[in-house]
Amino acid sequence: MTIGVKEVKLERTAADQIFLPAILEGLVTTARHFFRNTFGKGQPGIDTIRYGEPDVRTEDYYPDRYRGVHRLMYREDGTVRCVACMCCSTVCPAKCIYIEAEDRHDDEEKAPRLFVIDELKCVVCGLCVEACPCDAIRMDTKTHMTAVETREEAVLSKIDLLKRGAPSVAVQGGLGPDYRKLQPDRDPRFPGA
Amino acid sequence: MIDGQEVTVRKGTNVLEAAKLLGKDISHFCYHPGLSIAASCRQCLVEIEKAPKLTPSCQAIVADGMVVHTDSPRVQEARRQMLEFTLKNHPVDCPICDKAGECILQRHYMDHDHRLSRVDVPKVRKAKHKDIGREIVLDQERCILCSRCVRFCEEVPKTAELGMMFRGDREILDIDDNRRLDNPYSLNVVDICPVGALTSKDFRFKIRAWELHATATTCNGCATGCAIELHHKDTRAYRIVPRLDPDVNSYWMCDAGRMTYKELDPDLRIHHARVDGETAPLAEAIAEAARRLRGKRTAVVYSAVETTEANLALAEVAKVLDATEFLARRPEGEVDDLLQDADKNPNLRGARRAAPDASDHMDQLALEIAGAAYEAVVFLGGLAPLSDVARQRLSSLASVCITDRRSELSDACAIVLPAASWAEVVGSYVNRQNRLRVLRPAFPPLADRRHPADLLHHLAVALGATDVPDARAHARALAEAYESDELRALVDAAEDVRPPLLRWAHMRG
């Protein structure tokens, strides 16, 4: 096979050459969306999400498993669910979680004295949520980390994380003694149990 | 014959230890090589041919022609079922348990059971975080009733504070209402507890076990020189646990020795050299020290707490300066016939080896400094107890202090050189049995801190001495003198070996 040169003639019409029809076509599309979204009643599958506007709730658009800014859950009595087991800080690939434990001097025994997440270091992988044995840390806030002016503002303390939190009534250690009634087919290895 | 492999052992060895020789780790809770045998946990069951039923291997003494199966389906099933019984009332509160990560119950569950719980009735509740002694917190729910701690208290310190009470699933480990677990060896029960039932107040909630690195080194609490493991993360030490050394401390160590890690606190340390209260670069500080010391009437003070290498290096300096020699030591303390020695200096014999003629009359040194008998003093370590008058005189003398942390003495001296601590150097002590005890570096000395023997080596060189050995050469000579392969290997190692994470180190307990 020989290597040769093949000349291709580019066919350009006059309309292509002056560009105006294409520009007008684009303007029509833009204008159509503009009028439909501004004056129309809106529609399913809306084309523009006005993210950042106060009346827009990202919760309505984002899927349930979207990983947003962390939050810490609390018990019914208002204390933090975290028991400072360090599972999340151990598994964190970015090492962005810093915890110091303290003694609660009650039956729950252990709690975090410090619980700090550096959201700038966080890679939003969600492993901390997977590792948590107490349903204490969650990333289900569906909010992005907002822009900050200084780095310190992106380092969230226990108080910041609890403000986003909510009471969790998850039973420590799973579903508890009634698990068989709650989930009859839980473990195929114990069929008769 | 164990699992088809033939093994010959000393008379009286049990099957469990014989299997260990073959590298087979038979799971067990209640057996501990340093204690008597209870055979109560039944976790180490093995199949012995011609025996009618499964036999606990900790209790079965090896006999001629015995054929043992440690891994047959029958044995595996028995172990799994025993483990299920053990876990029946265990609270599984691993997230708040200090033992998590080094827990034998966790390990056996992963190895032998690894199934979901079938318990659908409430577990039996017992007392949690019960304060039973100066150093110990008891959690009766977590206890799996192996009785190791009970046997320890009966057999090693012979105080027998702990006991088992009640029967069946109400059985608990407890202590008399009017007694406390306050014997000087109480923290050993934390180490031998296979679960987190007995935990240390000092270590409680400080750090998780899997974050720690373990360095095998030597305790500097007294002249016994127990073999220890220093557990640390980065440059902060968190606890000390004993390491097996049959000739010195067996499996145990005293509570006082465990607390010596506190002197490694980074906040107390000296990081940079100081000349007349001002921070100075190390090289300049050494040159300045040499300039001030040259040709003066000098006293040098050896330390029975520092390594033999550092004392030998000070001897070189003393030779150059033709100095009068003194030896500083810690006062005598608690003594018993188990491990604690009245002599609280880890290295009195090593210091004596470096300076056989040094006087240990500190009062005399204080008087002579106060009376201006010396123009210069060199202190190794911040130990020497001096009177206030003598200490005030020091700042006007050419006084040099080589120490790893701040003390009254280092504050009083004109020149302070920052030394590495016992957790940062390759060094050695000579203990009360005249054995060489080796120090391994757990973490590298940061900032300007150096091996004290190296600082003294540089000082001797700056004073004009030639051919003085450095720390490594001293250590090599000591390794030859005491025929210590351990120290020789450490000195000859090309680079510092990073200590292993505890979770990869040999399982404790």
XYZ file of C-alpha atoms in Angstrom, chain B residues 3-375:
373
model
C -1.283 -32.974 62.612
C 1.102 -35.388 60.899
C 4.232 -33.515 61.984
C 6.547 -35.125 64.490
C 7.771 -33.031 67.407
C 10.038 -33.845 70.346
C 9.760 -31.679 73.440
C 11.082 -31.518 76.996
C 9.328 -33.751 79.495
C 6.273 -32.084 81.037
C 5.491 -29.788 78.106
C 1.812 -29.517 77.308
C 0.298 -30.098 73.873
C -0.448 -26.386 73.390
C 3.205 -25.374 73.803
C 4.352 -28.286 71.630
C 2.003 -27.147 68.856
C 3.363 -23.615 69.224
C 6.825 -25.002 68.410
C 5.377 -26.192 65.093
C 3.884 -22.761 64.469
C 0.330 -23.878 65.207
C -1.420 -21.348 67.418
C -4.153 -23.216 69.285
C -6.790 -20.708 70.398
C -7.047 -20.257 74.149
C -8.254 -17.784 76.780
C -7.432 -19.096 80.245
C -4.005 -20.588 79.598
C -1.053 -18.282 80.258
C 2.499 -19.679 80.232
C 3.404 -17.682 83.352
C 0.505 -18.951 85.457
C -0.938 -22.248 86.707
C -3.329 -24.152 84.464
C -7.085 -23.852 84.978
C -8.389 -25.465 81.744
C -11.664 -23.637 82.314
C -12.236 -21.869 78.991
C -12.258 -25.074 76.894
C -11.223 -23.025 73.881
C -8.055 -25.083 73.299
C -9.782 -28.450 72.811
C -7.912 -30.877 70.557
C -8.520 -34.420 69.440
C -6.083 -36.923 70.867
C -6.265 -40.406 69.367
C -7.380 -43.112 71.798
C -8.796 -40.479 74.161
C -12.559 -40.913 74.551
C -13.404 -37.220 74.013
C -11.820 -33.899 73.114
C -9.111 -32.826 75.542
C -7.988 -29.309 76.544
C -4.504 -29.047 75.076
C -3.216 -26.740 77.835
C -3.744 -29.526 80.360
C -2.642 -32.513 78.270
C 1.009 -33.323 78.865
C 2.809 -34.652 75.801
C 3.399 -38.407 76.049
C 5.367 -40.863 73.945
C 3.570 -41.843 70.751
C 0.710 -39.376 71.247
C -1.198 -38.496 68.045
C -2.965 -35.135 68.111
C -5.293 -33.429 65.631
C -5.611 -29.684 66.176
C -7.615 -28.822 63.111
C -10.060 -31.667 62.455
C -13.712 -30.792 61.707
C -14.719 -32.085 65.137
C -12.209 -29.740 66.832
C -13.247 -26.777 64.716
C -16.891 -27.309 65.534
C -16.121 -27.642 69.253
C -14.153 -24.391 69.238
C -16.863 -22.547 67.384
C -19.466 -23.709 69.861
C -17.302 -22.822 72.876
C -16.809 -19.369 71.405
C -20.535 -18.963 70.951
C -21.006 -19.737 74.669
C -18.290 -17.245 75.574
C -19.946 -14.553 73.482
C -23.424 -15.340 74.815
C -23.407 -12.618 77.469
C -20.502 -10.555 76.194
C -21.776 -7.010 75.571
C -19.742 -6.551 72.345
C -19.155 -2.897 73.205
C -15.918 -2.867 71.224
C -16.352 0.798 70.153
C -15.836 2.000 73.717
C -13.510 -0.805 74.844
C -9.824 -0.003 75.277
C -8.862 -3.568 74.396
C -10.357 -3.408 70.896
C -7.635 -4.089 68.369
C -5.562 -6.269 70.686
C -8.444 -8.322 72.081
C -8.061 -12.086 72.029
C -11.827 -12.583 71.895
C -11.990 -10.418 68.759
C -9.188 -12.424 67.173
C -10.687 -15.817 67.978
C -14.080 -14.686 66.736
C -12.532 -13.750 63.398
C -10.556 -17.011 63.222
C -13.079 -19.539 64.474
C -16.644 -18.284 64.438
C -17.368 -15.244 62.296
C -21.117 -15.715 62.448
C -23.997 -13.548 63.512
C -25.379 -13.825 67.000
C -28.265 -16.211 67.553
C -29.113 -14.728 70.945
C -32.646 -13.321 70.978
C -33.128 -12.864 74.701
C -31.727 -9.874 76.610
C -28.164 -10.364 77.756
C -27.382 -10.601 81.464
C -26.416 -7.143 82.712
C -23.614 -6.740 85.218
C -21.649 -3.856 86.702
C -19.704 -1.677 84.289
C -16.757 0.653 84.956
C -16.338 -0.412 88.553
C -13.436 1.286 90.274
C -11.536 -1.513 92.003
C -8.092 -0.106 92.581
C -5.533 2.640 92.225
C -4.890 1.815 88.573
C -7.680 -0.523 87.490
C -11.262 -0.276 86.254
C -13.345 -3.481 86.129
C -16.118 -4.167 83.621
C -17.902 -7.338 84.746
C -20.005 -7.618 81.587
C -16.982 -7.946 79.344
C -15.335 -10.553 81.591
C -15.258 -14.046 80.082
C -14.373 -15.675 83.429
C -11.015 -17.109 82.374
C -9.608 -16.445 85.892
C -6.170 -15.413 84.630
C -6.226 -12.301 86.846
C -7.353 -14.315 89.864
C -4.494 -16.739 89.394
C -2.051 -13.893 88.797
C -2.931 -12.191 92.083
C -2.657 -15.492 93.937
C 0.571 -16.656 92.386
C 2.754 -13.677 91.501
C 2.294 -10.868 94.065
C 0.554 -13.444 96.335
C -2.045 -10.943 97.484
C -5.186 -12.730 96.172
C -7.507 -9.714 96.017
C -9.700 -10.945 93.172
C -12.130 -13.840 93.149
C -14.989 -15.431 91.219
C -18.429 -15.177 92.770
C -21.814 -16.828 92.100
C -22.447 -19.470 89.460
C -23.787 -19.947 85.956
C -24.516 -16.873 83.867
C -24.525 -14.766 87.065
C -20.897 -15.605 87.766
C -18.770 -12.486 88.131
C -15.231 -11.475 88.781
C -15.215 -9.267 91.861
C -13.271 -7.913 94.794
C -14.166 -7.763 98.485
C -16.010 -4.593 99.438
C -13.325 -3.641 101.924
C -10.345 -4.486 99.713
C -8.730 -2.717 96.754
C -6.527 -4.054 93.966
C -3.578 -1.937 95.057
C -0.602 -4.278 94.897
C 2.501 -2.895 93.136
C 2.010 -5.321 90.206
C -1.699 -4.677 89.639
C -1.399 -3.424 86.050
C -0.218 -6.835 84.876
C -3.829 -8.017 85.103
C -4.673 -5.527 82.339
C -2.100 -7.139 80.059
C -3.141 -10.715 80.750
C -6.880 -10.028 80.547
C -7.836 -11.533 77.169
C -10.743 -9.065 76.845
C -11.327 -5.535 78.094
C -12.738 -6.470 81.497
C -9.784 -5.024 83.375
C -8.506 -1.754 81.948
C -5.933 0.751 83.058
C -7.130 4.125 84.370
C -3.996 5.769 83.101
C -4.428 4.483 79.534
C -8.228 4.718 79.545
C -9.560 6.326 76.341
C -6.179 7.868 75.458
C -5.676 6.164 72.099
C -6.777 3.045 70.221
C -4.441 0.065 70.289
C -4.171 -0.198 66.509
C -2.689 3.293 66.234
C 0.304 2.399 68.399
C 3.779 1.346 67.359
C 5.706 -1.049 69.598
C 9.420 -0.809 70.333
C 11.175 -3.495 72.360
C 13.447 -1.752 74.837
C 14.417 -1.650 78.532
C 12.732 -0.047 81.544
C 14.773 2.643 83.270
C 12.815 2.635 86.525
C 15.237 0.617 88.649
C 18.294 -1.632 88.608
C 16.251 -4.662 87.515
C 16.096 -3.462 83.919
C 12.877 -5.238 82.888
C 12.378 -6.008 79.217
C 9.575 -3.746 78.007
C 7.670 -2.686 74.975
C 7.225 1.052 74.619
C 3.961 1.836 72.836
C 3.992 5.141 71.021
C 2.438 7.075 68.182
C 4.781 9.399 66.320
C 6.941 10.974 69.035
C 4.513 10.617 71.907
C 4.653 7.610 74.223
C 1.397 6.231 75.614
C 2.240 3.224 77.764
C 4.788 0.618 78.706
C 4.039 -3.099 78.823
C 6.340 -5.950 79.850
C 8.032 -8.193 77.322
C 9.041 -11.794 77.979
C 12.567 -12.164 79.323
C 12.876 -15.405 81.311
C 16.191 -14.370 82.882
C 15.106 -10.973 84.167
C 11.413 -10.253 84.541
C 9.525 -13.251 83.127
C 6.172 -11.877 81.831
C 5.715 -9.143 84.435
C 6.716 -5.654 85.477
C 5.815 -3.268 88.295
C 3.319 -0.382 88.138
C 5.960 2.229 88.990
C 8.057 1.180 85.985
C 5.053 1.516 83.677
C 4.667 5.161 84.598
C 8.199 6.086 83.523
C 6.892 6.778 80.025
C 5.548 10.073 81.408
C 9.025 11.571 81.506
C 9.066 11.325 77.686
C 6.348 14.010 77.500
C 7.400 16.296 74.612
C 6.299 19.388 76.542
C 9.005 18.864 79.157
C 11.785 18.368 76.654
C 14.700 20.557 75.673
C 14.839 20.940 71.910
C 17.646 23.430 71.344
C 20.940 24.313 72.965
C 20.959 27.295 75.332
C 23.910 29.535 76.176
C 23.330 31.947 79.100
C 19.578 31.586 78.689
C 19.589 32.323 74.942
C 18.834 29.669 72.327
C 21.923 28.927 70.237
C 22.797 26.659 67.307
C 24.164 23.337 68.525
C 27.611 23.605 66.911
C 28.158 27.092 68.346
C 27.020 25.998 71.797
C 29.490 23.093 71.786
C 32.320 25.367 70.614
C 31.416 27.904 73.310
C 31.323 25.167 75.961
C 34.769 23.941 74.875
C 36.146 27.498 74.943
C 34.858 28.095 78.487
C 35.986 24.705 79.814
C 39.530 24.756 78.434
C 42.206 24.895 81.113
C 39.802 25.300 84.049
C 39.686 23.362 87.298
C 36.735 21.141 86.420
C 34.376 18.666 88.074
C 32.410 16.179 85.964
C 29.237 14.509 87.252
C 28.383 11.066 85.847
C 24.824 9.800 85.892
C 23.617 6.366 86.984
C 20.474 6.967 84.923
C 22.114 7.670 81.569
C 23.432 4.942 79.260
C 26.848 3.377 79.651
C 27.814 4.908 76.284
C 27.138 8.440 77.548
C 29.102 7.815 80.740
C 32.038 6.401 78.768
C 31.982 9.473 76.533
C 32.015 11.715 79.605
C 35.029 9.765 80.857
C 36.853 10.806 77.671
C 36.017 14.453 78.347
C 37.125 14.083 81.976
C 40.451 12.656 80.776
C 41.060 15.675 78.517
C 40.144 18.143 81.261
C 41.840 16.145 84.041
C 38.675 16.659 86.071
C 37.488 15.546 89.488
C 34.789 12.870 89.145
C 31.410 12.591 90.853
C 28.472 10.247 90.318
C 24.849 11.366 90.636
C 22.119 8.841 91.365
C 18.478 8.647 92.275
C 17.616 8.082 95.954
C 16.654 4.575 97.058
C 12.983 3.602 96.911
C 10.414 0.835 97.140
C 11.779 -2.692 97.260
C 10.309 -6.204 97.238
C 11.580 -9.684 96.499
C 9.886 -9.896 93.085
C 11.115 -7.288 90.606
C 11.408 -3.884 92.261
C 14.944 -3.070 93.372
C 15.807 -0.537 96.078
C 18.401 0.912 93.711
C 16.282 3.098 91.427
C 19.126 3.672 88.962
C 18.951 1.567 85.800
C 22.660 1.822 85.142
C 24.684 2.170 88.350
C 26.988 -0.658 87.258
C 27.473 0.815 83.800
C 28.329 4.230 85.214
C 30.772 2.592 87.633
C 32.369 0.832 84.671
C 32.997 4.234 83.048
C 34.096 5.931 86.268
C 35.280 3.445 88.891
C 36.722 6.146 91.152
C 33.938 8.721 91.011
C 32.712 9.941 94.369
C 28.975 9.781 94.991
C 28.983 12.365 97.801
C 26.733 14.986 96.283
C 26.861 17.070 99.494
C 30.590 17.394 99.046
C 30.160 18.523 95.424
C 27.567 21.101 96.496
C 29.833 22.425 99.224
C 32.812 22.613 96.898
C 30.835 24.419 94.180
C 29.513 26.865 96.772
C 33.062 27.286 98.069
C 34.359 28.031 94.573
C 36.639 24.991 94.473
C 35.897 24.529 90.760
C 35.849 26.939 87.865
